[in-house]
């Protein structure tokens, strides 16, 4: 008896605008759901921008403790807040219509999924909120 895979795996092809490799995972039992099929192209359109905004937010937040002046800290915090606001807007777009599920992003992955080896910059996976 052949066992059904647990996750459906799809890799986003790099573009000239961003060379990050992104792997998309979602539960195999949802792979034929029309709502998810409609949502994946929406998510794929904005995911690279979402990752970029999230990374810039993290960079700002990590910088703040190393600053001396309150004016610098406030400036970087305001910049971080703007990156977070943009990331939140993109998250709304990519999660539109799929509640109670949402897309989540994890960083670098180098390992096996379903017997195949992947080495990617980010994994985007669907899970319940």
mmCIF file with all atom_site columns, C-alpha atoms in Angstrom:
data_model
loop_
_atom_site.group_PDB
_atom_site.id
_atom_site.type_symbol
_atom_site.label_atom_id
_atom_site.label_alt_id
_atom_site.label_comp_id
_atom_site.label_asym_id
_atom_site.label_entity_id
_atom_site.label_seq_id
_atom_site.pdbx_PDB_ins_code
_atom_site.Cartn_x
_atom_site.Cartn_y
_atom_site.Cartn_z
_atom_site.occupancy
_atom_site.B_iso_or_equiv
_atom_site.pdbx_formal_charge
_atom_site.auth_seq_id
_atom_site.auth_comp_id
_atom_site.auth_asym_id
_atom_site.auth_atom_id
_atom_site.pdbx_PDB_model_num
ATOM 1   C CA . UNK A 1 1   ? 0.000   0.000  0.000   1.00 0.00 ? 1   UNK A CA 1
ATOM 2   C CA . UNK A 1 2   ? 1.350   3.435  -0.975  1.00 0.00 ? 2   UNK A CA 1
ATOM 3   C CA . UNK A 1 3   ? 1.221   5.988  1.814   1.00 0.00 ? 3   UNK A CA 1
ATOM 4   C CA . UNK A 1 4   ? -0.114  9.463  0.945   1.00 0.00 ? 4   UNK A CA 1
ATOM 5   C CA . UNK A 1 5   ? 2.316   12.302 1.627   1.00 0.00 ? 5   UNK A CA 1
ATOM 6   C CA . UNK A 1 6   ? 1.592   14.517 4.611   1.00 0.00 ? 6   UNK A CA 1
ATOM 7   C CA . UNK A 1 7   ? 2.437   17.798 2.850   1.00 0.00 ? 7   UNK A CA 1
ATOM 8   C CA . UNK A 1 8   ? 2.188   19.114 -0.655  1.00 0.00 ? 8   UNK A CA 1
ATOM 9   C CA . UNK A 1 9   ? 5.482   20.822 -1.517  1.00 0.00 ? 9   UNK A CA 1
ATOM 10  C CA . UNK A 1 10  ? 5.916   23.485 -4.186  1.00 0.00 ? 10  UNK A CA 1
ATOM 11  C CA . UNK A 1 11  ? 9.024   25.583 -4.854  1.00 0.00 ? 11  UNK A CA 1
ATOM 12  C CA . UNK A 1 12  ? 8.755   29.184 -6.000  1.00 0.00 ? 12  UNK A CA 1
ATOM 13  C CA . UNK A 1 13  ? 11.177  29.872 -8.802  1.00 0.00 ? 13  UNK A CA 1
ATOM 14  C CA . UNK A 1 14  ? 13.641  32.706 -8.247  1.00 0.00 ? 14  UNK A CA 1
ATOM 15  C CA . UNK A 1 15  ? 13.081  35.903 -10.173 1.00 0.00 ? 15  UNK A CA 1
ATOM 16  C CA . UNK A 1 16  ? 15.399  38.629 -11.353 1.00 0.00 ? 16  UNK A CA 1
ATOM 17  C CA . UNK A 1 17  ? 14.141  40.799 -8.478  1.00 0.00 ? 17  UNK A CA 1
ATOM 18  C CA . UNK A 1 18  ? 14.982  38.383 -5.688  1.00 0.00 ? 18  UNK A CA 1
ATOM 19  C CA . UNK A 1 19  ? 17.149  35.316 -5.728  1.00 0.00 ? 19  UNK A CA 1
ATOM 20  C CA . UNK A 1 20  ? 15.789  33.685 -2.592  1.00 0.00 ? 20  UNK A CA 1
ATOM 21  C CA . UNK A 1 21  ? 14.538  30.142 -2.885  1.00 0.00 ? 21  UNK A CA 1
ATOM 22  C CA . UNK A 1 22  ? 11.148  29.697 -1.265  1.00 0.00 ? 22  UNK A CA 1
ATOM 23  C CA . UNK A 1 23  ? 9.403   26.410 -0.539  1.00 0.00 ? 23  UNK A CA 1
ATOM 24  C CA . UNK A 1 24  ? 5.634   26.327 -0.013  1.00 0.00 ? 24  UNK A CA 1
ATOM 25  C CA . UNK A 1 25  ? 4.099   23.578 2.127   1.00 0.00 ? 25  UNK A CA 1
ATOM 26  C CA . UNK A 1 26  ? 0.484   22.884 2.880   1.00 0.00 ? 26  UNK A CA 1
ATOM 27  C CA . UNK A 1 27  ? -1.445  19.839 4.114   1.00 0.00 ? 27  UNK A CA 1
ATOM 28  C CA . UNK A 1 28  ? -1.921  17.339 1.311   1.00 0.00 ? 28  UNK A CA 1
ATOM 29  C CA . UNK A 1 29  ? -5.611  16.914 2.143   1.00 0.00 ? 29  UNK A CA 1
ATOM 30  C CA . UNK A 1 30  ? -6.165  20.598 1.245   1.00 0.00 ? 30  UNK A CA 1
ATOM 31  C CA . UNK A 1 31  ? -4.362  20.421 -2.110  1.00 0.00 ? 31  UNK A CA 1
ATOM 32  C CA . UNK A 1 32  ? -7.604  20.172 -4.136  1.00 0.00 ? 32  UNK A CA 1
ATOM 33  C CA . UNK A 1 33  ? -9.547  22.783 -2.184  1.00 0.00 ? 33  UNK A CA 1
ATOM 34  C CA . UNK A 1 34  ? -10.691 25.556 -4.588  1.00 0.00 ? 34  UNK A CA 1
ATOM 35  C CA . UNK A 1 35  ? -10.274 28.318 -1.978  1.00 0.00 ? 35  UNK A CA 1
ATOM 36  C CA . UNK A 1 36  ? -6.656  27.324 -1.382  1.00 0.00 ? 36  UNK A CA 1
ATOM 37  C CA . UNK A 1 37  ? -6.000  26.980 -5.126  1.00 0.00 ? 37  UNK A CA 1
ATOM 38  C CA . UNK A 1 38  ? -7.294  30.546 -5.580  1.00 0.00 ? 38  UNK A CA 1
ATOM 39  C CA . UNK A 1 39  ? -5.257  31.838 -2.640  1.00 0.00 ? 39  UNK A CA 1
ATOM 40  C CA . UNK A 1 40  ? -1.853  30.392 -3.573  1.00 0.00 ? 40  UNK A CA 1
ATOM 41  C CA . UNK A 1 41  ? -1.268  32.746 -6.550  1.00 0.00 ? 41  UNK A CA 1
ATOM 42  C CA . UNK A 1 42  ? -2.228  35.743 -4.338  1.00 0.00 ? 42  UNK A CA 1
ATOM 43  C CA . UNK A 1 43  ? 0.173   34.595 -1.657  1.00 0.00 ? 43  UNK A CA 1
ATOM 44  C CA . UNK A 1 44  ? 2.947   33.881 -4.180  1.00 0.00 ? 44  UNK A CA 1
ATOM 45  C CA . UNK A 1 45  ? 2.634   37.422 -5.577  1.00 0.00 ? 45  UNK A CA 1
ATOM 46  C CA . UNK A 1 46  ? 3.410   39.068 -2.245  1.00 0.00 ? 46  UNK A CA 1
ATOM 47  C CA . UNK A 1 47  ? 5.451   36.511 -0.284  1.00 0.00 ? 47  UNK A CA 1
ATOM 48  C CA . UNK A 1 48  ? 8.866   37.746 -1.421  1.00 0.00 ? 48  UNK A CA 1
ATOM 49  C CA . UNK A 1 49  ? 7.957   41.321 -0.475  1.00 0.00 ? 49  UNK A CA 1
ATOM 50  C CA . UNK A 1 50  ? 6.568   40.082 2.852   1.00 0.00 ? 50  UNK A CA 1
ATOM 51  C CA . UNK A 1 51  ? 9.845   38.253 3.571   1.00 0.00 ? 51  UNK A CA 1
ATOM 52  C CA . UNK A 1 52  ? 11.859  41.357 2.657   1.00 0.00 ? 52  UNK A CA 1
ATOM 53  C CA . UNK A 1 53  ? 9.796   43.630 4.930   1.00 0.00 ? 53  UNK A CA 1
ATOM 54  C CA . UNK A 1 54  ? 10.001  41.098 7.786   1.00 0.00 ? 54  UNK A CA 1
ATOM 55  C CA . UNK A 1 55  ? 13.774  40.792 7.409   1.00 0.00 ? 55  UNK A CA 1
ATOM 56  C CA . UNK A 1 56  ? 14.197  44.583 7.414   1.00 0.00 ? 56  UNK A CA 1
ATOM 57  C CA . UNK A 1 57  ? 12.027  44.809 10.535  1.00 0.00 ? 57  UNK A CA 1
ATOM 58  C CA . UNK A 1 58  ? 14.181  42.179 12.277  1.00 0.00 ? 58  UNK A CA 1
ATOM 59  C CA . UNK A 1 59  ? 17.374  43.986 11.228  1.00 0.00 ? 59  UNK A CA 1
ATOM 60  C CA . UNK A 1 60  ? 16.116  47.260 12.735  1.00 0.00 ? 60  UNK A CA 1
ATOM 61  C CA . UNK A 1 61  ? 14.962  45.624 15.970  1.00 0.00 ? 61  UNK A CA 1
ATOM 62  C CA . UNK A 1 62  ? 18.309  43.831 16.351  1.00 0.00 ? 62  UNK A CA 1
ATOM 63  C CA . UNK A 1 63  ? 20.154  47.132 15.848  1.00 0.00 ? 63  UNK A CA 1
ATOM 64  C CA . UNK A 1 64  ? 18.316  49.119 18.535  1.00 0.00 ? 64  UNK A CA 1
ATOM 65  C CA . UNK A 1 65  ? 20.082  47.608 21.606  1.00 0.00 ? 65  UNK A CA 1
ATOM 66  C CA . UNK A 1 66  ? 23.463  48.541 20.123  1.00 0.00 ? 66  UNK A CA 1
ATOM 67  C CA . UNK A 1 67  ? 22.619  52.222 19.759  1.00 0.00 ? 67  UNK A CA 1
ATOM 68  C CA . UNK A 1 68  ? 23.657  54.834 22.307  1.00 0.00 ? 68  UNK A CA 1
ATOM 69  C CA . UNK A 1 69  ? 21.412  57.821 21.653  1.00 0.00 ? 69  UNK A CA 1
ATOM 70  C CA . UNK A 1 70  ? 17.699  57.866 22.316  1.00 0.00 ? 70  UNK A CA 1
ATOM 71  C CA . UNK A 1 71  ? 17.160  59.849 19.124  1.00 0.00 ? 71  UNK A CA 1
ATOM 72  C CA . UNK A 1 72  ? 18.826  57.046 17.135  1.00 0.00 ? 72  UNK A CA 1
ATOM 73  C CA . UNK A 1 73  ? 16.774  54.410 18.934  1.00 0.00 ? 73  UNK A CA 1
ATOM 74  C CA . UNK A 1 74  ? 13.550  56.293 18.245  1.00 0.00 ? 74  UNK A CA 1
ATOM 75  C CA . UNK A 1 75  ? 14.445  56.765 14.576  1.00 0.00 ? 75  UNK A CA 1
ATOM 76  C CA . UNK A 1 76  ? 15.240  53.076 14.070  1.00 0.00 ? 76  UNK A CA 1
ATOM 77  C CA . UNK A 1 77  ? 12.127  52.037 16.030  1.00 0.00 ? 77  UNK A CA 1
ATOM 78  C CA . UNK A 1 78  ? 9.992   54.225 13.754  1.00 0.00 ? 78  UNK A CA 1
ATOM 79  C CA . UNK A 1 79  ? 11.637  52.608 10.732  1.00 0.00 ? 79  UNK A CA 1
ATOM 80  C CA . UNK A 1 80  ? 10.984  49.146 12.208  1.00 0.00 ? 80  UNK A CA 1
ATOM 81  C CA . UNK A 1 81  ? 7.345   50.068 12.837  1.00 0.00 ? 81  UNK A CA 1
ATOM 82  C CA . UNK A 1 82  ? 6.957   51.059 9.177   1.00 0.00 ? 82  UNK A CA 1
ATOM 83  C CA . UNK A 1 83  ? 8.429   47.732 7.996   1.00 0.00 ? 83  UNK A CA 1
ATOM 84  C CA . UNK A 1 84  ? 6.076   45.900 10.366  1.00 0.00 ? 84  UNK A CA 1
ATOM 85  C CA . UNK A 1 85  ? 3.074   47.879 9.105   1.00 0.00 ? 85  UNK A CA 1
ATOM 86  C CA . UNK A 1 86  ? 3.925   46.955 5.506   1.00 0.00 ? 86  UNK A CA 1
ATOM 87  C CA . UNK A 1 87  ? 4.443   43.296 6.458   1.00 0.00 ? 87  UNK A CA 1
ATOM 88  C CA . UNK A 1 88  ? 1.059   43.251 8.236   1.00 0.00 ? 88  UNK A CA 1
ATOM 89  C CA . UNK A 1 89  ? -0.661  44.660 5.126   1.00 0.00 ? 89  UNK A CA 1
ATOM 90  C CA . UNK A 1 90  ? 0.998   42.005 2.956   1.00 0.00 ? 90  UNK A CA 1
ATOM 91  C CA . UNK A 1 91  ? -0.002  39.278 5.436   1.00 0.00 ? 91  UNK A CA 1
ATOM 92  C CA . UNK A 1 92  ? -3.625  40.396 5.132   1.00 0.00 ? 92  UNK A CA 1
ATOM 93  C CA . UNK A 1 93  ? -3.411  40.082 1.339   1.00 0.00 ? 93  UNK A CA 1
ATOM 94  C CA . UNK A 1 94  ? -1.823  36.660 1.363   1.00 0.00 ? 94  UNK A CA 1
ATOM 95  C CA . UNK A 1 95  ? -4.204  35.273 4.005   1.00 0.00 ? 95  UNK A CA 1
ATOM 96  C CA . UNK A 1 96  ? -7.370  36.707 2.489   1.00 0.00 ? 96  UNK A CA 1
ATOM 97  C CA . UNK A 1 97  ? -10.219 34.207 2.498   1.00 0.00 ? 97  UNK A CA 1
ATOM 98  C CA . UNK A 1 98  ? -8.386  31.251 4.054   1.00 0.00 ? 98  UNK A CA 1
ATOM 99  C CA . UNK A 1 99  ? -9.353  31.612 7.718   1.00 0.00 ? 99  UNK A CA 1
ATOM 100 C CA . UNK A 1 100 ? -9.021  29.597 10.003  1.00 0.00 ? 100 UNK A CA 1
ATOM 101 C CA . UNK A 1 101 ? -5.690  28.987 8.220   1.00 0.00 ? 101 UNK A CA 1
ATOM 102 C CA . UNK A 1 102 ? -2.816  31.386 7.638   1.00 0.00 ? 102 UNK A CA 1
ATOM 103 C CA . UNK A 1 103 ? 0.581   31.353 5.909   1.00 0.00 ? 103 UNK A CA 1
ATOM 104 C CA . UNK A 1 104 ? 3.649   31.355 8.167   1.00 0.00 ? 104 UNK A CA 1
ATOM 105 C CA . UNK A 1 105 ? 7.272   31.938 7.192   1.00 0.00 ? 105 UNK A CA 1
ATOM 106 C CA . UNK A 1 106 ? 10.337  30.200 8.579   1.00 0.00 ? 106 UNK A CA 1
ATOM 107 C CA . UNK A 1 107 ? 13.924  30.974 7.657   1.00 0.00 ? 107 UNK A CA 1
ATOM 108 C CA . UNK A 1 108 ? 16.577  28.784 6.072   1.00 0.00 ? 108 UNK A CA 1
ATOM 109 C CA . UNK A 1 109 ? 15.851  25.090 5.663   1.00 0.00 ? 109 UNK A CA 1
ATOM 110 C CA . UNK A 1 110 ? 18.289  22.404 4.562   1.00 0.00 ? 110 UNK A CA 1
ATOM 111 C CA . UNK A 1 111 ? 16.792  18.965 4.998   1.00 0.00 ? 111 UNK A CA 1
ATOM 112 C CA . UNK A 1 112 ? 14.377  16.323 3.817   1.00 0.00 ? 112 UNK A CA 1
ATOM 113 C CA . UNK A 1 113 ? 10.647  16.486 3.331   1.00 0.00 ? 113 UNK A CA 1
ATOM 114 C CA . UNK A 1 114 ? 8.841   13.443 2.028   1.00 0.00 ? 114 UNK A CA 1
ATOM 115 C CA . UNK A 1 115 ? 12.088  11.756 0.991   1.00 0.00 ? 115 UNK A CA 1
ATOM 116 C CA . UNK A 1 116 ? 13.352  14.733 -1.064  1.00 0.00 ? 116 UNK A CA 1
ATOM 117 C CA . UNK A 1 117 ? 16.182  17.027 -0.029  1.00 0.00 ? 117 UNK A CA 1
ATOM 118 C CA . UNK A 1 118 ? 15.625  20.794 -0.093  1.00 0.00 ? 118 UNK A CA 1
ATOM 119 C CA . UNK A 1 119 ? 18.025  23.645 0.570   1.00 0.00 ? 119 UNK A CA 1
ATOM 120 C CA . UNK A 1 120 ? 15.995  26.865 0.559   1.00 0.00 ? 120 UNK A CA 1
ATOM 121 C CA . UNK A 1 121 ? 16.118  30.345 2.069   1.00 0.00 ? 121 UNK A CA 1
ATOM 122 C CA . UNK A 1 122 ? 12.568  30.255 3.418   1.00 0.00 ? 122 UNK A CA 1
ATOM 123 C CA . UNK A 1 123 ? 9.703   27.874 3.972   1.00 0.00 ? 123 UNK A CA 1
ATOM 124 C CA . UNK A 1 124 ? 6.169   29.214 3.763   1.00 0.00 ? 124 UNK A CA 1
ATOM 125 C CA . UNK A 1 125 ? 3.675   26.835 5.333   1.00 0.00 ? 125 UNK A CA 1
ATOM 126 C CA . UNK A 1 126 ? -0.055  26.797 5.850   1.00 0.00 ? 126 UNK A CA 1
ATOM 127 C CA . UNK A 1 127 ? -1.318  26.128 9.343   1.00 0.00 ? 127 UNK A CA 1
ATOM 128 C CA . UNK A 1 128 ? -4.307  26.898 11.525  1.00 0.00 ? 128 UNK A CA 1
ATOM 129 C CA . UNK A 1 129 ? -4.187  30.231 13.332  1.00 0.00 ? 129 UNK A CA 1
#
